[in-house]
CSV table of C-alpha atoms in Angstrom, one decimal:
chain,number,residue,atom,x,y,z
B,839,UNK,CA,-3.9,-27.4,32.7
B,840,UNK,CA,-4.3,-26.5,29.4
B,841,UNK,CA,-6.2,-23.2,28.8
B,842,UNK,CA,-8.9,-23.9,27.2
B,843,UNK,CA,-9.6,-19.9,25.6
B,844,UNK,CA,-9.9,-20.3,22.2
B,845,UNK,CA,-7.5,-18.6,19.2
B,846,UNK,CA,-8.8,-14.9,18.9
B,847,UNK,CA,-6.9,-15.1,16.1
B,848,UNK,CA,-3.8,-16.4,13.7
B,849,UNK,CA,-1.2,-15.0,11.7
B,850,UNK,CA,-0.4,-17.1,8.3
B,851,UNK,CA,2.8,-16.8,6.6
B,852,UNK,CA,3.4,-17.1,2.8
B,853,UNK,CA,6.0,-15.0,1.7
B,854,UNK,CA,7.6,-17.2,-0.7
B,855,UNK,CA,11.2,-15.8,-0.7
B,856,UNK,CA,14.6,-17.2,-0.7
B,857,UNK,CA,16.6,-14.0,0.6
B,858,UNK,CA,19.8,-14.6,-1.1
B,859,UNK,CA,16.6,-14.6,-4.4
B,860,UNK,CA,15.5,-11.6,-3.1
B,861,UNK,CA,18.7,-10.0,-2.9
B,862,UNK,CA,19.7,-10.9,-6.0
B,863,UNK,CA,16.6,-9.0,-6.9
B,864,UNK,CA,17.7,-5.5,-5.2
B,865,UNK,CA,21.5,-6.3,-7.0
B,866,UNK,CA,19.6,-6.0,-10.2
B,867,UNK,CA,17.3,-3.0,-9.7
B,868,UNK,CA,20.1,-1.2,-8.1
B,869,UNK,CA,22.9,-2.2,-10.7
B,870,UNK,CA,19.8,-1.1,-13.1
B,871,UNK,CA,19.9,2.2,-14.6
B,872,UNK,CA,18.3,4.1,-13.3
B,873,UNK,CA,19.2,3.0,-10.3
B,874,UNK,CA,15.3,1.7,-8.8
B,875,UNK,CA,14.1,-0.1,-5.1
B,876,UNK,CA,11.0,-1.7,-4.9
B,877,UNK,CA,8.0,0.8,-2.2
B,878,UNK,CA,8.3,-2.4,-0.5
B,879,UNK,CA,11.6,-1.9,1.2
B,880,UNK,CA,9.7,1.7,2.9
B,881,UNK,CA,8.1,-0.4,5.5
B,882,UNK,CA,10.2,-2.3,7.6
B,883,UNK,CA,9.4,-1.2,11.9
B,884,UNK,CA,10.7,2.4,11.9
B,885,UNK,CA,9.1,2.5,7.9
B,886,UNK,CA,5.7,1.6,9.1
B,887,UNK,CA,5.8,4.4,11.9
B,888,UNK,CA,7.1,6.9,10.1
B,889,UNK,CA,3.9,6.3,6.9
B,890,UNK,CA,1.5,6.3,10.6
B,891,UNK,CA,3.5,9.8,10.7
B,892,UNK,CA,2.7,10.9,7.5
B,893,UNK,CA,-0.7,10.7,7.3
B,894,UNK,CA,-1.4,13.1,9.8
B,895,UNK,CA,0.3,15.8,8.1
B,896,UNK,CA,-1.3,18.2,7.2
B,897,UNK,CA,-0.1,18.5,3.8
B,898,UNK,CA,-0.8,14.8,3.4
B,899,UNK,CA,-4.6,15.1,2.7
B,900,UNK,CA,-5.5,11.3,1.2
B,901,UNK,CA,-6.1,9.9,4.7
B,902,UNK,CA,-8.5,12.3,6.2
B,903,UNK,CA,-9.7,13.0,3.1
B,904,UNK,CA,-10.6,9.1,2.7
B,905,UNK,CA,-11.6,8.5,5.9
B,906,UNK,CA,-14.0,12.4,5.3
B,907,UNK,CA,-16.1,10.2,2.3
B,908,UNK,CA,-16.3,7.8,4.6
B,909,UNK,CA,-18.2,8.6,7.4
B,910,UNK,CA,-20.4,10.7,5.2
B,911,UNK,CA,-21.5,8.3,2.9
B,912,UNK,CA,-20.8,5.5,5.6
B,913,UNK,CA,-24.8,4.0,5.1
B,914,UNK,CA,-24.7,4.6,1.6
B,915,UNK,CA,-21.5,2.6,0.3
B,916,UNK,CA,-22.7,-0.2,3.3
B,917,UNK,CA,-25.4,-0.8,1.2
B,918,UNK,CA,-23.6,-0.8,-1.3
B,919,UNK,CA,-21.7,-4.1,-0.5
B,920,UNK,CA,-23.9,-5.3,0.6
B,921,UNK,CA,-24.3,-8.5,3.4
B,922,UNK,CA,-20.1,-10.4,3.7
B,923,UNK,CA,-18.9,-12.5,4.8
B,924,UNK,CA,-15.1,-12.5,4.7
B,925,UNK,CA,-14.0,-8.6,4.3
B,926,UNK,CA,-9.8,-9.2,2.6
B,927,UNK,CA,-8.0,-6.5,4.0
B,928,UNK,CA,-5.1,-5.5,1.3
B,929,UNK,CA,-2.3,-3.6,2.9
B,930,UNK,CA,-3.8,-3.9,6.5
B,931,UNK,CA,-0.5,-2.5,8.5
B,932,UNK,CA,-1.6,-1.0,11.7
B,933,UNK,CA,-5.7,-2.5,10.7
B,934,UNK,CA,-7.5,1.6,11.4
B,935,UNK,CA,-8.6,2.2,8.3
B,936,UNK,CA,-10.2,-1.5,8.4
B,937,UNK,CA,-11.3,-0.9,11.8
B,938,UNK,CA,-14.1,1.6,11.2
B,939,UNK,CA,-16.2,-0.6,9.0
B,940,UNK,CA,-16.1,-3.8,10.6
B,941,UNK,CA,-19.1,-2.6,12.9
B,942,UNK,CA,-21.0,-2.3,9.4
B,943,UNK,CA,-20.2,-5.0,8.2
B,944,UNK,CA,-20.2,-6.5,9.9
B,945,UNK,CA,-17.9,-9.6,8.7
B,946,UNK,CA,-17.9,-13.1,10.2
B,947,UNK,CA,-13.6,-13.9,9.4
B,948,UNK,CA,-11.5,-10.9,8.6
B,949,UNK,CA,-8.0,-11.4,6.7
B,950,UNK,CA,-5.8,-8.7,7.5
B,951,UNK,CA,-3.0,-8.9,4.6
B,952,UNK,CA,0.4,-7.7,4.6
B,953,UNK,CA,4.4,-8.0,4.2
B,954,UNK,CA,4.7,-6.1,7.5
B,955,UNK,CA,4.3,-9.2,10.5
B,956,UNK,CA,4.9,-7.9,13.2
B,957,UNK,CA,2.6,-4.8,12.1
B,958,UNK,CA,-0.3,-6.7,11.4
B,959,UNK,CA,0.7,-9.0,14.8
B,960,UNK,CA,0.0,-6.5,16.8
B,961,UNK,CA,-2.6,-4.7,15.4
B,962,UNK,CA,-4.7,-8.5,15.8
B,963,UNK,CA,-4.0,-8.7,18.9
B,964,UNK,CA,-5.3,-4.9,19.5
B,965,UNK,CA,-8.3,-5.8,17.5
B,966,UNK,CA,-9.8,-9.6,18.7
B,967,UNK,CA,-10.7,-8.4,22.0
B,968,UNK,CA,-12.6,-5.5,20.3
B,969,UNK,CA,-14.1,-7.7,18.0
B,970,UNK,CA,-14.4,-11.8,19.8
B,971,UNK,CA,-17.9,-12.7,17.3
B,972,UNK,CA,-14.8,-12.1,14.2
B,973,UNK,CA,-12.0,-14.9,13.2
B,974,UNK,CA,-8.9,-12.3,12.5
B,975,UNK,CA,-6.6,-14.3,9.8
B,976,UNK,CA,-3.7,-12.5,9.7
B,977,UNK,CA,-1.7,-13.3,6.2
B,978,UNK,CA,2.0,-12.0,5.7
B,979,UNK,CA,2.4,-11.4,1.6
B,980,UNK,CA,3.9,-9.3,-1.0
B,981,UNK,CA,0.5,-9.3,-2.3
B,982,UNK,CA,2.0,-7.6,-5.3
B,983,UNK,CA,2.9,-10.2,-6.8
B,984,UNK,CA,-0.2,-12.3,-6.1
B,985,UNK,CA,-2.9,-13.1,-3.7
B,986,UNK,CA,-2.0,-16.0,-2.0
B,987,UNK,CA,-5.0,-16.9,-0.6
B,988,UNK,CA,-6.3,-20.4,-0.3
B,989,UNK,CA,-7.3,-21.7,1.8
B,990,UNK,CA,-7.8,-19.1,3.8
B,991,UNK,CA,-11.5,-17.5,2.3
B,992,UNK,CA,-14.1,-19.8,2.3
B,993,UNK,CA,-17.3,-19.4,-0.4
B,994,UNK,CA,-19.0,-17.0,0.9
B,995,UNK,CA,-19.8,-12.9,-0.6
B,996,UNK,CA,-16.3,-11.1,0.5
B,997,UNK,CA,-15.1,-7.6,-0.1
B,998,UNK,CA,-12.0,-6.6,-0.6
B,999,UNK,CA,-9.9,-4.0,0.7
B,1000,UNK,CA,-7.9,-1.2,-0.8
B,1001,UNK,CA,-7.9,2.6,1.1
B,1002,UNK,CA,-4.8,5.3,1.0
B,1003,UNK,CA,-5.4,5.3,-3.1
B,1004,UNK,CA,-2.1,3.0,-2.7
B,1005,UNK,CA,-3.5,1.7,-5.4
B,1006,UNK,CA,-1.1,4.7,-7.1
B,1007,UNK,CA,1.6,2.7,-6.7
B,1008,UNK,CA,0.9,0.3,-9.5
B,1009,UNK,CA,1.2,1.4,-13.1
B,1010,UNK,CA,-2.2,1.8,-14.7
B,1011,UNK,CA,-1.1,-1.7,-17.0
B,1012,UNK,CA,0.2,-3.7,-13.4
B,1013,UNK,CA,-3.2,-1.7,-11.5
B,1014,UNK,CA,-5.7,-3.7,-14.4
B,1015,UNK,CA,-3.3,-7.1,-13.5
B,1016,UNK,CA,-3.5,-6.4,-10.0
B,1017,UNK,CA,-7.4,-5.4,-10.3
B,1018,UNK,CA,-8.0,-8.3,-12.1
B,1019,UNK,CA,-7.2,-10.7,-9.8
B,1020,UNK,CA,-9.2,-9.3,-7.4
B,1021,UNK,CA,-11.7,-9.7,-9.6
B,1022,UNK,CA,-11.3,-13.3,-9.6
B,1023,UNK,CA,-11.2,-14.2,-6.0
B,1024,UNK,CA,-14.8,-12.6,-6.5
B,1025,UNK,CA,-16.2,-14.2,-9.4
B,1026,UNK,CA,-16.5,-17.4,-8.0
B,1027,UNK,CA,-17.7,-15.9,-4.1
B,1028,UNK,CA,-21.7,-14.3,-5.8
B,1029,UNK,CA,-22.7,-11.1,-3.3
B,1030,UNK,CA,-18.5,-10.1,-3.8
B,1031,UNK,CA,-16.7,-6.8,-5.1
B,1032,UNK,CA,-14.2,-4.2,-3.5
B,1033,UNK,CA,-14.3,-0.9,-2.2
B,1034,UNK,CA,-11.2,0.7,-3.0
B,1035,UNK,CA,-9.6,4.2,-2.3
B,1036,UNK,CA,-8.1,6.8,-5.4
B,1037,UNK,CA,-6.1,10.3,-5.4
B,1038,UNK,CA,-7.3,12.2,-8.6
B,1039,UNK,CA,-4.9,14.7,-10.0
B,1040,UNK,CA,-5.5,17.8,-8.6
B,1041,UNK,CA,-2.3,21.6,-8.9
B,1042,UNK,CA,0.8,20.7,-9.0
B,1043,UNK,CA,1.5,22.1,-5.8
B,1044,UNK,CA,-0.4,20.6,-3.9
B,1045,UNK,CA,-0.1,17.6,-4.6
B,1046,UNK,CA,4.3,18.3,-4.3
B,1047,UNK,CA,3.1,19.2,-0.7
B,1048,UNK,CA,1.7,15.9,0.2
B,1049,UNK,CA,5.0,13.9,-1.0
B,1050,UNK,CA,7.8,17.2,0.6
B,1051,UNK,CA,6.2,17.5,3.1
B,1052,UNK,CA,8.3,21.1,5.5
B,1053,UNK,CA,9.0,19.1,8.2
B,1054,UNK,CA,10.8,15.9,6.7
B,1055,UNK,CA,8.8,13.0,7.7
B,1056,UNK,CA,7.9,11.6,4.0
B,1057,UNK,CA,12.1,12.5,3.3
B,1058,UNK,CA,13.2,10.6,6.2
B,1059,UNK,CA,10.5,7.8,5.5
B,1060,UNK,CA,11.9,7.4,1.8
B,1061,UNK,CA,15.8,7.6,3.4
B,1062,UNK,CA,14.7,4.6,6.2
B,1063,UNK,CA,14.8,2.3,3.5
B,1064,UNK,CA,18.5,2.8,2.8
B,1065,UNK,CA,18.6,1.8,6.3
B,1066,UNK,CA,16.3,-0.9,5.6
B,1067,UNK,CA,18.7,-2.3,3.0
B,1068,UNK,CA,21.9,-2.0,4.9
B,1069,UNK,CA,20.6,-3.8,8.1
B,1070,UNK,CA,19.2,-6.9,5.5
B,1071,UNK,CA,21.2,-7.0,3.2
B,1072,UNK,CA,24.7,-6.3,4.6
B,1073,UNK,CA,24.7,-3.4,1.8
B,1074,UNK,CA,26.4,-0.4,2.9
B,1075,UNK,CA,24.9,2.6,1.8
B,1076,UNK,CA,26.3,6.2,3.8
B,1077,UNK,CA,23.0,7.6,4.5
B,1078,UNK,CA,24.1,11.2,3.8
B,1079,UNK,CA,25.0,10.7,1.2
B,1080,UNK,CA,21.0,10.5,-0.4
B,1081,UNK,CA,18.8,12.9,-0.4
B,1082,UNK,CA,14.5,13.2,-0.5
B,1083,UNK,CA,13.2,14.4,-4.3
B,1084,UNK,CA,9.2,13.6,-4.4
B,1085,UNK,CA,7.5,16.1,-7.1
B,1086,UNK,CA,4.2,15.2,-9.0
B,1087,UNK,CA,4.7,14.7,-13.1
B,1088,UNK,CA,1.6,16.5,-14.6
B,1089,UNK,CA,3.2,14.7,-18.2
B,1090,UNK,CA,2.9,11.2,-16.6
B,1091,UNK,CA,-0.1,12.0,-14.4
B,1092,UNK,CA,2.0,10.4,-11.3
B,1093,UNK,CA,4.5,11.3,-8.2
B,1094,UNK,CA,7.7,9.8,-8.8
B,1095,UNK,CA,9.7,9.6,-5.2
B,1096,UNK,CA,13.8,9.6,-6.0
B,1097,UNK,CA,16.9,9.8,-3.3
B,1098,UNK,CA,19.9,11.1,-5.0
B,1099,UNK,CA,22.9,11.1,-4.5
B,1100,UNK,CA,24.8,14.8,-3.4
B,1101,UNK,CA,28.0,13.7,-3.7
B,1102,UNK,CA,29.8,10.4,-5.8
B,1103,UNK,CA,29.3,7.7,-3.7
B,1104,UNK,CA,30.5,3.5,-4.5
B,1105,UNK,CA,27.9,1.3,-2.7
B,1106,UNK,CA,28.8,-2.3,-1.7
B,1107,UNK,CA,26.2,-4.2,-2.5
B,1108,UNK,CA,27.5,-7.6,-0.8
B,1109,UNK,CA,28.9,-9.4,-3.9
B,1110,UNK,CA,29.2,-6.3,-6.1
B,1111,UNK,CA,29.1,-2.7,-6.2
B,1112,UNK,CA,27.5,0.8,-7.1
B,1113,UNK,CA,28.3,3.8,-7.8
B,1114,UNK,CA,26.7,6.6,-7.5
B,1115,UNK,CA,27.8,10.2,-10.0
B,1116,UNK,CA,26.1,13.1,-7.7
B,1117,UNK,CA,23.0,13.4,-9.0
B,1118,UNK,CA,22.3,10.6,-10.3
B,1119,UNK,CA,18.7,9.7,-8.3
B,1120,UNK,CA,16.9,5.8,-6.8
B,1121,UNK,CA,13.6,5.6,-8.3
B,1122,UNK,CA,11.6,4.6,-4.5
B,1123,UNK,CA,8.2,5.3,-5.4
B,1124,UNK,CA,5.7,6.0,-7.6
B,1125,UNK,CA,2.1,6.7,-7.5
B,1126,UNK,CA,-0.3,7.5,-10.2
B,1127,UNK,CA,-3.5,10.0,-9.7
B,1128,UNK,CA,-6.9,9.3,-11.4
B,1129,UNK,CA,-9.7,11.1,-13.1
B,1130,UNK,CA,-12.8,9.4,-12.4
B,1131,UNK,CA,-13.2,8.2,-16.0
B,1132,UNK,CA,-9.6,6.9,-15.9
B,1133,UNK,CA,-10.3,5.3,-12.9
B,1134,UNK,CA,-14.1,3.5,-13.4
B,1135,UNK,CA,-13.2,2.5,-17.3
B,1136,UNK,CA,-9.9,0.4,-15.6
B,1137,UNK,CA,-12.4,-1.4,-13.5
B,1138,UNK,CA,-14.1,-2.3,-16.4
B,1139,UNK,CA,-11.2,-3.6,-17.9
B,1140,UNK,CA,-10.6,-5.6,-15.5
B,1141,UNK,CA,-13.9,-7.0,-15.9
B,1142,UNK,CA,-15.7,-5.5,-12.6
B,1143,UNK,CA,-19.3,-5.2,-14.4
B,1144,UNK,CA,-20.5,-3.0,-11.7
B,1145,UNK,CA,-19.2,0.3,-10.1
B,1146,UNK,CA,-20.3,3.0,-7.5
B,1147,UNK,CA,-18.9,6.1,-7.0
B,1148,UNK,CA,-18.5,8.3,-4.2
B,1149,UNK,CA,-15.8,11.5,-4.3
B,1150,UNK,CA,-14.9,14.5,-2.5
B,1151,UNK,CA,-16.6,17.5,-2.6
B,1152,UNK,CA,-13.7,19.5,-4.5
B,1153,UNK,CA,-14.1,16.2,-6.9
B,1154,UNK,CA,-10.2,15.9,-6.0
B,1155,UNK,CA,-10.1,11.6,-3.8
B,1156,UNK,CA,-12.9,9.0,-5.3
B,1157,UNK,CA,-14.3,6.2,-3.4
B,1158,UNK,CA,-15.1,3.1,-5.9
B,1159,UNK,CA,-17.0,0.0,-5.0
B,1160,UNK,CA,-17.2,-2.7,-7.8
B,1161,UNK,CA,-18.5,-5.8,-7.4
C-alpha cells in the first residue's frame, strides 16, 4: 500500500552552474593579481561544521550578541514584523537561527535558502516534525547572484531573514544591489520586510581576535577552502604551504581574510598553473562593519521606506527591520 503521509518538506535545486564554466571562473580568480576565491567555497560539509564551531568560540561575539538581542527584543521585533505568511531564511545553514523565530512569526511557509544542499536537507528533516503546520521548502541556490524564488513564493506577505552580519561579505555597493533585490521581492507583497543583523565598527583588537582565534578554528575554516577546491576541481594546492591571515583594516572598515603562501609554490589548476611566491596572498573573504547610520542609509538607498533598529548594550551590534 502506498505511503499516504504528506511530504513534510521538499528541496528545490536552483543552482544553475555548468561545471566547466564554474571551474573556469575559479581559475580566473586564482590567476588574478591579487588572487581571490569566492567565500561560497568555504561551505562544503566540513566547512559548514567548522563555521558552526566558529560561532561557539569565545572570541567570536556576533552570534551570541545577536542571539541575546533577539531574546531581549523578541516581542517588539515580532510586533514590528506583523503577520507574515512566508519566511525566507537566506544562508539558512543548519536553520538554528530561524528556528527560534518560527513560533513567534508563525508563518504558513518556511523557505530555507543556502548553497549547501546537504545541510539544509538535514536541517529541514529535523525541523519538519517539530513544525508540522508549516510548509517547508529548501532552495539550493547561490543567492549572491540572484534570488531565484519564482514559483516558490506566492503573493502573501513575506519576511526575509538574513542574520549573522553576513551582509558584510558584500562590498557596500554590492550590498546595496543585494538589498535592492530583496526590496524588489517585498514590493509586490504588502506587509513584507527584511530582518537583518549587522556588525558595527569597533576596537581593532576585538575584531582581530574574532577572525583569528587562539584555537585556530577560523584558520582551519579558511584553509579548508583549498581542500574543497582540490576535491571539486582537481587542483593540487598543498595545504601546508598556506597559512591563515585574518585582520581588521580600519581604513577600509572591513575584516579581510587571506591565505598566505609560506614558501614559493607552483599549483596546478587543471589546464593552468599558478605560481605563488612566498608571502603572496589569496583573498578569500571580506566582512564589512558599519556604523548604525551608515547601514540605515544603505537600506534607504536600496528602496526601504521604513527602518527600525535595535542595538546591543555596547552599541556594537545592530538588528534592523526594514519594510
